Amino acid sequence: MQFESADPSVVKSIKQRELLNRWLRAAAKHRPLPLIDDFQPHRFGEELADMMGFDVAGEGDNARFLITHEGARLTATYGNDHINPSERTNRYLDDAIGPERYANVVALYRACLAHKRPAYSISTVQDADDKEVSYERLLLPFGSGCNVEQIVGSYKSISIEGGFKVNNLMGLKPKATPVILVRAIIDRNFVPIPADRRLSDDVIELG
């Protein structure tokens, strides 16, 4: 499966760009991977509703992703409202979303592991009213050594047609199969933004 090499401009969501910039600042302190403690995802307030956290168990194609955090809006997006909140974590991603959906997304997670850089995708899907919705997924890798030990994911849904129905948008029986438009590894050299731009827009060069 092909992934394009990209710089941070590939990320469309402003909030996801801010998360990516925080990852870059953390990565500037520790290489090849930033530490999860430097990123401090628990401080992201309302953004946590659109985020997931994973511990990585194993390596390469044998790796599995243990859910440590599942955002509230993602619960609705994937049709998991019926699951007790206490049971939404400490389970593996492949068990949580099932083999069919897992097969559609696992390549991005494995690419994040292999490249040790952020992975990003955009796919389109239709909601219950046939409105086209873009689903943007950003995966950020962390670790204390050379292997990715944790992944923090941000997941955003947006439609140019205005309001849409989020319930079961990416669930077991969505309105339509998602069509992937972008698959990218953010691994290009990063050019700093001029100093007069706000801090959240800064892009840090890893070299």
Tab-separated table of N, CA and C in Angstrom, residues 68-133:
chain	number	residue	atom	x	y	z
A	68	THR	N	-6.087	2.794	25.306
A	68	THR	CA	-5.972	3.356	26.653
A	68	THR	C	-6.884	4.564	26.854
A	69	HIS	N	-7.356	5.141	25.753
A	69	HIS	CA	-8.311	6.252	25.815
A	69	HIS	C	-9.174	6.206	24.568
A	70	GLU	N	-10.492	6.396	24.748
A	70	GLU	CA	-11.414	6.479	23.618
A	70	GLU	C	-12.294	7.690	23.807
A	71	GLY	N	-12.168	8.665	22.908
A	71	GLY	CA	-12.927	9.905	23.020
A	71	GLY	C	-14.424	9.685	22.875
A	72	ALA	N	-15.200	10.532	23.551
A	72	ALA	CA	-16.653	10.376	23.581
A	72	ALA	C	-17.282	10.498	22.198
A	73	ARG	N	-16.812	11.450	21.376
A	73	ARG	CA	-17.416	11.597	20.048
A	73	ARG	C	-17.065	10.415	19.150
A	74	LEU	N	-15.904	9.820	19.371
A	74	LEU	CA	-15.534	8.649	18.583
A	74	LEU	C	-16.412	7.457	18.922
A	75	THR	N	-16.858	7.390	20.156
A	75	THR	CA	-17.769	6.323	20.558
A	75	THR	C	-19.029	6.356	19.702
A	76	ALA	N	-19.563	7.566	19.473
A	76	ALA	CA	-20.752	7.707	18.626
A	76	ALA	C	-20.420	7.440	17.161
A	77	THR	N	-19.274	7.942	16.702
A	77	THR	CA	-18.886	7.786	15.308
A	77	THR	C	-18.787	6.318	14.911
A	78	TYR	N	-18.287	5.499	15.820
A	78	TYR	CA	-18.106	4.076	15.522
A	78	TYR	C	-19.254	3.212	16.051
A	79	GLY	N	-20.334	3.845	16.488
A	79	GLY	CA	-21.495	3.090	16.913
A	79	GLY	C	-21.282	2.267	18.162
A	80	ASN	N	-20.444	2.775	19.092
A	80	ASN	CA	-20.126	2.029	20.308
A	80	ASN	C	-20.846	2.566	21.542
A	81	ASP	N	-21.915	3.336	21.324
A	81	ASP	CA	-22.628	3.932	22.459
A	81	ASP	C	-23.155	2.883	23.427
A	82	HIS	N	-23.450	1.707	22.919
A	82	HIS	CA	-24.045	0.669	23.756
A	82	HIS	C	-23.037	0.020	24.700
A	83	ILE	N	-21.749	0.264	24.473
A	83	ILE	CA	-20.715	-0.362	25.292
A	83	ILE	C	-20.499	0.449	26.564
A	84	ASN	N	-20.452	-0.220	27.688
A	84	ASN	CA	-20.212	0.431	28.970
A	84	ASN	C	-18.894	1.207	28.914
A	85	PRO	N	-18.880	2.475	29.370
A	85	PRO	CA	-17.643	3.274	29.315
A	85	PRO	C	-16.436	2.582	29.920
A	86	SER	N	-16.637	1.820	30.968
A	86	SER	CA	-15.516	1.135	31.618
A	86	SER	C	-14.928	0.019	30.760
A	87	GLU	N	-15.679	-0.383	29.709
A	87	GLU	CA	-15.228	-1.488	28.858
A	87	GLU	C	-14.692	-1.007	27.510
A	88	ARG	N	-14.617	0.303	27.320
A	88	ARG	CA	-14.170	0.834	26.035
A	88	ARG	C	-12.656	0.922	25.922
A	89	THR	N	-11.969	0.813	27.042
A	89	THR	CA	-10.509	0.816	27.043
A	89	THR	C	-9.997	-0.554	27.479
A	90	ASN	N	-8.665	-0.696	27.448
A	90	ASN	CA	-8.025	-1.964	27.800
A	90	ASN	C	-8.523	-3.113	26.928
A	91	ARG	N	-8.796	-2.796	25.672
A	91	ARG	CA	-9.099	-3.812	24.670
A	91	ARG	C	-8.333	-3.452	23.407
A	92	TYR	N	-8.050	-4.460	22.603
A	92	TYR	CA	-7.263	-4.214	21.402
A	92	TYR	C	-8.142	-3.643	20.286
A	93	LEU	N	-7.518	-2.793	19.467
A	93	LEU	CA	-8.251	-2.128	18.392
A	93	LEU	C	-8.911	-3.127	17.458
A	94	ASP	N	-8.208	-4.210	17.138
A	94	ASP	CA	-8.783	-5.186	16.210
A	94	ASP	C	-10.022	-5.853	16.798
A	95	ASP	N	-10.030	-6.077	18.115
A	95	ASP	CA	-11.213	-6.630	18.766
A	95	ASP	C	-12.333	-5.597	18.840
A	96	ALA	N	-11.971	-4.344	19.051
A	96	ALA	CA	-12.967	-3.290	19.260
A	96	ALA	C	-13.748	-2.962	17.989
A	97	ILE	N	-13.070	-2.954	16.830
A	97	ILE	CA	-13.752	-2.524	15.603
A	97	ILE	C	-14.034	-3.668	14.641
A	98	GLY	N	-13.532	-4.870	14.943
A	98	GLY	CA	-13.822	-6.021	14.100
A	98	GLY	C	-12.869	-6.151	12.928
A	99	PRO	N	-12.762	-7.352	12.357
A	99	PRO	CA	-11.762	-7.634	11.314
A	99	PRO	C	-11.941	-6.838	10.031
A	100	GLU	N	-13.193	-6.571	9.627
A	100	GLU	CA	-13.411	-5.874	8.355
A	100	GLU	C	-12.925	-4.433	8.425
A	101	ARG	N	-13.349	-3.704	9.449
A	101	ARG	CA	-12.914	-2.313	9.587
A	101	ARG	C	-11.430	-2.237	9.914
A	102	TYR	N	-10.947	-3.192	10.712
A	102	TYR	CA	-9.526	-3.185	11.068
A	102	TYR	C	-8.649	-3.341	9.821
A	103	ALA	N	-9.069	-4.186	8.901
A	103	ALA	CA	-8.315	-4.382	7.663
A	103	ALA	C	-8.214	-3.097	6.853
A	104	ASN	N	-9.203	-2.219	6.991
A	104	ASN	CA	-9.200	-0.965	6.233
A	104	ASN	C	-8.301	0.101	6.834
A	105	VAL	N	-7.943	-0.035	8.125
A	105	VAL	CA	-7.193	1.033	8.791
A	105	VAL	C	-5.815	0.609	9.278
A	106	VAL	N	-5.569	-0.686	9.411
A	106	VAL	CA	-4.334	-1.140	10.066
A	106	VAL	C	-3.080	-0.713	9.319
A	107	ALA	N	-3.158	-0.549	8.004
A	107	ALA	CA	-1.968	-0.157	7.236
A	107	ALA	C	-1.424	1.181	7.718
A	108	LEU	N	-2.298	2.108	8.095
A	108	LEU	CA	-1.838	3.416	8.563
A	108	LEU	C	-1.113	3.287	9.896
A	109	TYR	N	-1.630	2.450	10.783
A	109	TYR	CA	-0.993	2.240	12.087
A	109	TYR	C	0.375	1.570	11.912
A	110	ARG	N	0.438	0.590	11.023
A	110	ARG	CA	1.713	-0.090	10.790
A	110	ARG	C	2.726	0.832	10.131
A	111	ALA	N	2.259	1.715	9.252
A	111	ALA	CA	3.164	2.687	8.625
A	111	ALA	C	3.719	3.644	9.668
A	112	CYS	N	2.892	4.037	10.621
A	112	CYS	CA	3.345	4.905	11.717
A	112	CYS	C	4.454	4.213	12.510
A	113	LEU	N	4.289	2.913	12.768
A	113	LEU	CA	5.315	2.149	13.484
A	113	LEU	C	6.598	2.064	12.680
A	114	ALA	N	6.471	1.720	11.409
A	114	ALA	CA	7.642	1.466	10.577
A	114	ALA	C	8.474	2.724	10.344
A	115	HIS	N	7.804	3.847	10.112
A	115	HIS	CA	8.510	5.086	9.779
A	115	HIS	C	8.872	5.909	11.007
A	116	LYS	N	8.195	5.634	12.141
A	116	LYS	CA	8.423	6.396	13.377
A	116	LYS	C	8.149	7.885	13.182
A	117	ARG	N	7.225	8.166	12.318
A	117	ARG	CA	6.799	9.536	12.040
A	117	ARG	C	5.266	9.584	11.993
A	118	PRO	N	4.688	10.764	12.109
A	118	PRO	CA	3.233	10.871	12.052
A	118	PRO	C	2.663	10.332	10.743
A	119	ALA	N	1.536	9.657	10.846
A	119	ALA	CA	0.830	9.135	9.680
A	119	ALA	C	-0.530	9.818	9.594
A	120	TYR	N	-0.994	10.054	8.364
A	120	TYR	CA	-2.198	10.858	8.169
A	120	TYR	C	-3.001	10.312	7.003
A	121	SER	N	-4.315	10.339	7.150
A	121	SER	CA	-5.175	9.909	6.047
A	121	SER	C	-6.442	10.742	6.018
A	122	ILE	N	-7.017	10.856	4.829
A	122	ILE	CA	-8.333	11.456	4.637
A	122	ILE	C	-9.165	10.466	3.842
A	123	SER	N	-10.355	10.189	4.346
A	123	SER	CA	-11.286	9.353	3.595
A	123	SER	C	-12.639	10.041	3.583
A	124	THR	N	-13.480	9.671	2.616
A	124	THR	CA	-14.823	10.224	2.544
A	124	THR	C	-15.840	9.109	2.752
A	125	VAL	N	-16.936	9.472	3.394
A	125	VAL	CA	-18.014	8.531	3.655
A	125	VAL	C	-19.316	9.319	3.671
A	126	GLN	N	-20.429	8.649	3.497
A	126	GLN	CA	-21.735	9.318	3.531
A	126	GLN	C	-22.430	9.050	4.855
A	127	ASP	N	-23.094	10.091	5.376
A	127	ASP	CA	-23.855	9.891	6.609
A	127	ASP	C	-25.233	9.320	6.272
A	128	ALA	N	-26.094	9.209	7.260
A	128	ALA	CA	-27.412	8.603	7.070
A	128	ALA	C	-28.295	9.385	6.102
A	129	ASP	N	-27.961	10.684	5.890
A	129	ASP	CA	-28.735	11.520	4.963
A	129	ASP	C	-28.029	11.719	3.632
A	130	ASP	N	-27.026	10.882	3.352
A	130	ASP	CA	-26.270	10.920	2.089
A	130	ASP	C	-25.383	12.154	1.938
A	131	LYS	N	-25.104	12.838	3.040
A	131	LYS	CA	-24.156	13.947	2.977
A	131	LYS	C	-22.735	13.391	2.974
A	132	GLU	N	-21.893	13.960	2.118
A	132	GLU	CA	-20.500	13.502	2.047
A	132	GLU	C	-19.695	14.112	3.195
A	133	VAL	N	-18.996	13.258	3.921
A	133	VAL	CA	-18.227	13.674	5.085
A	133	VAL	C	-16.777	13.255	4.906
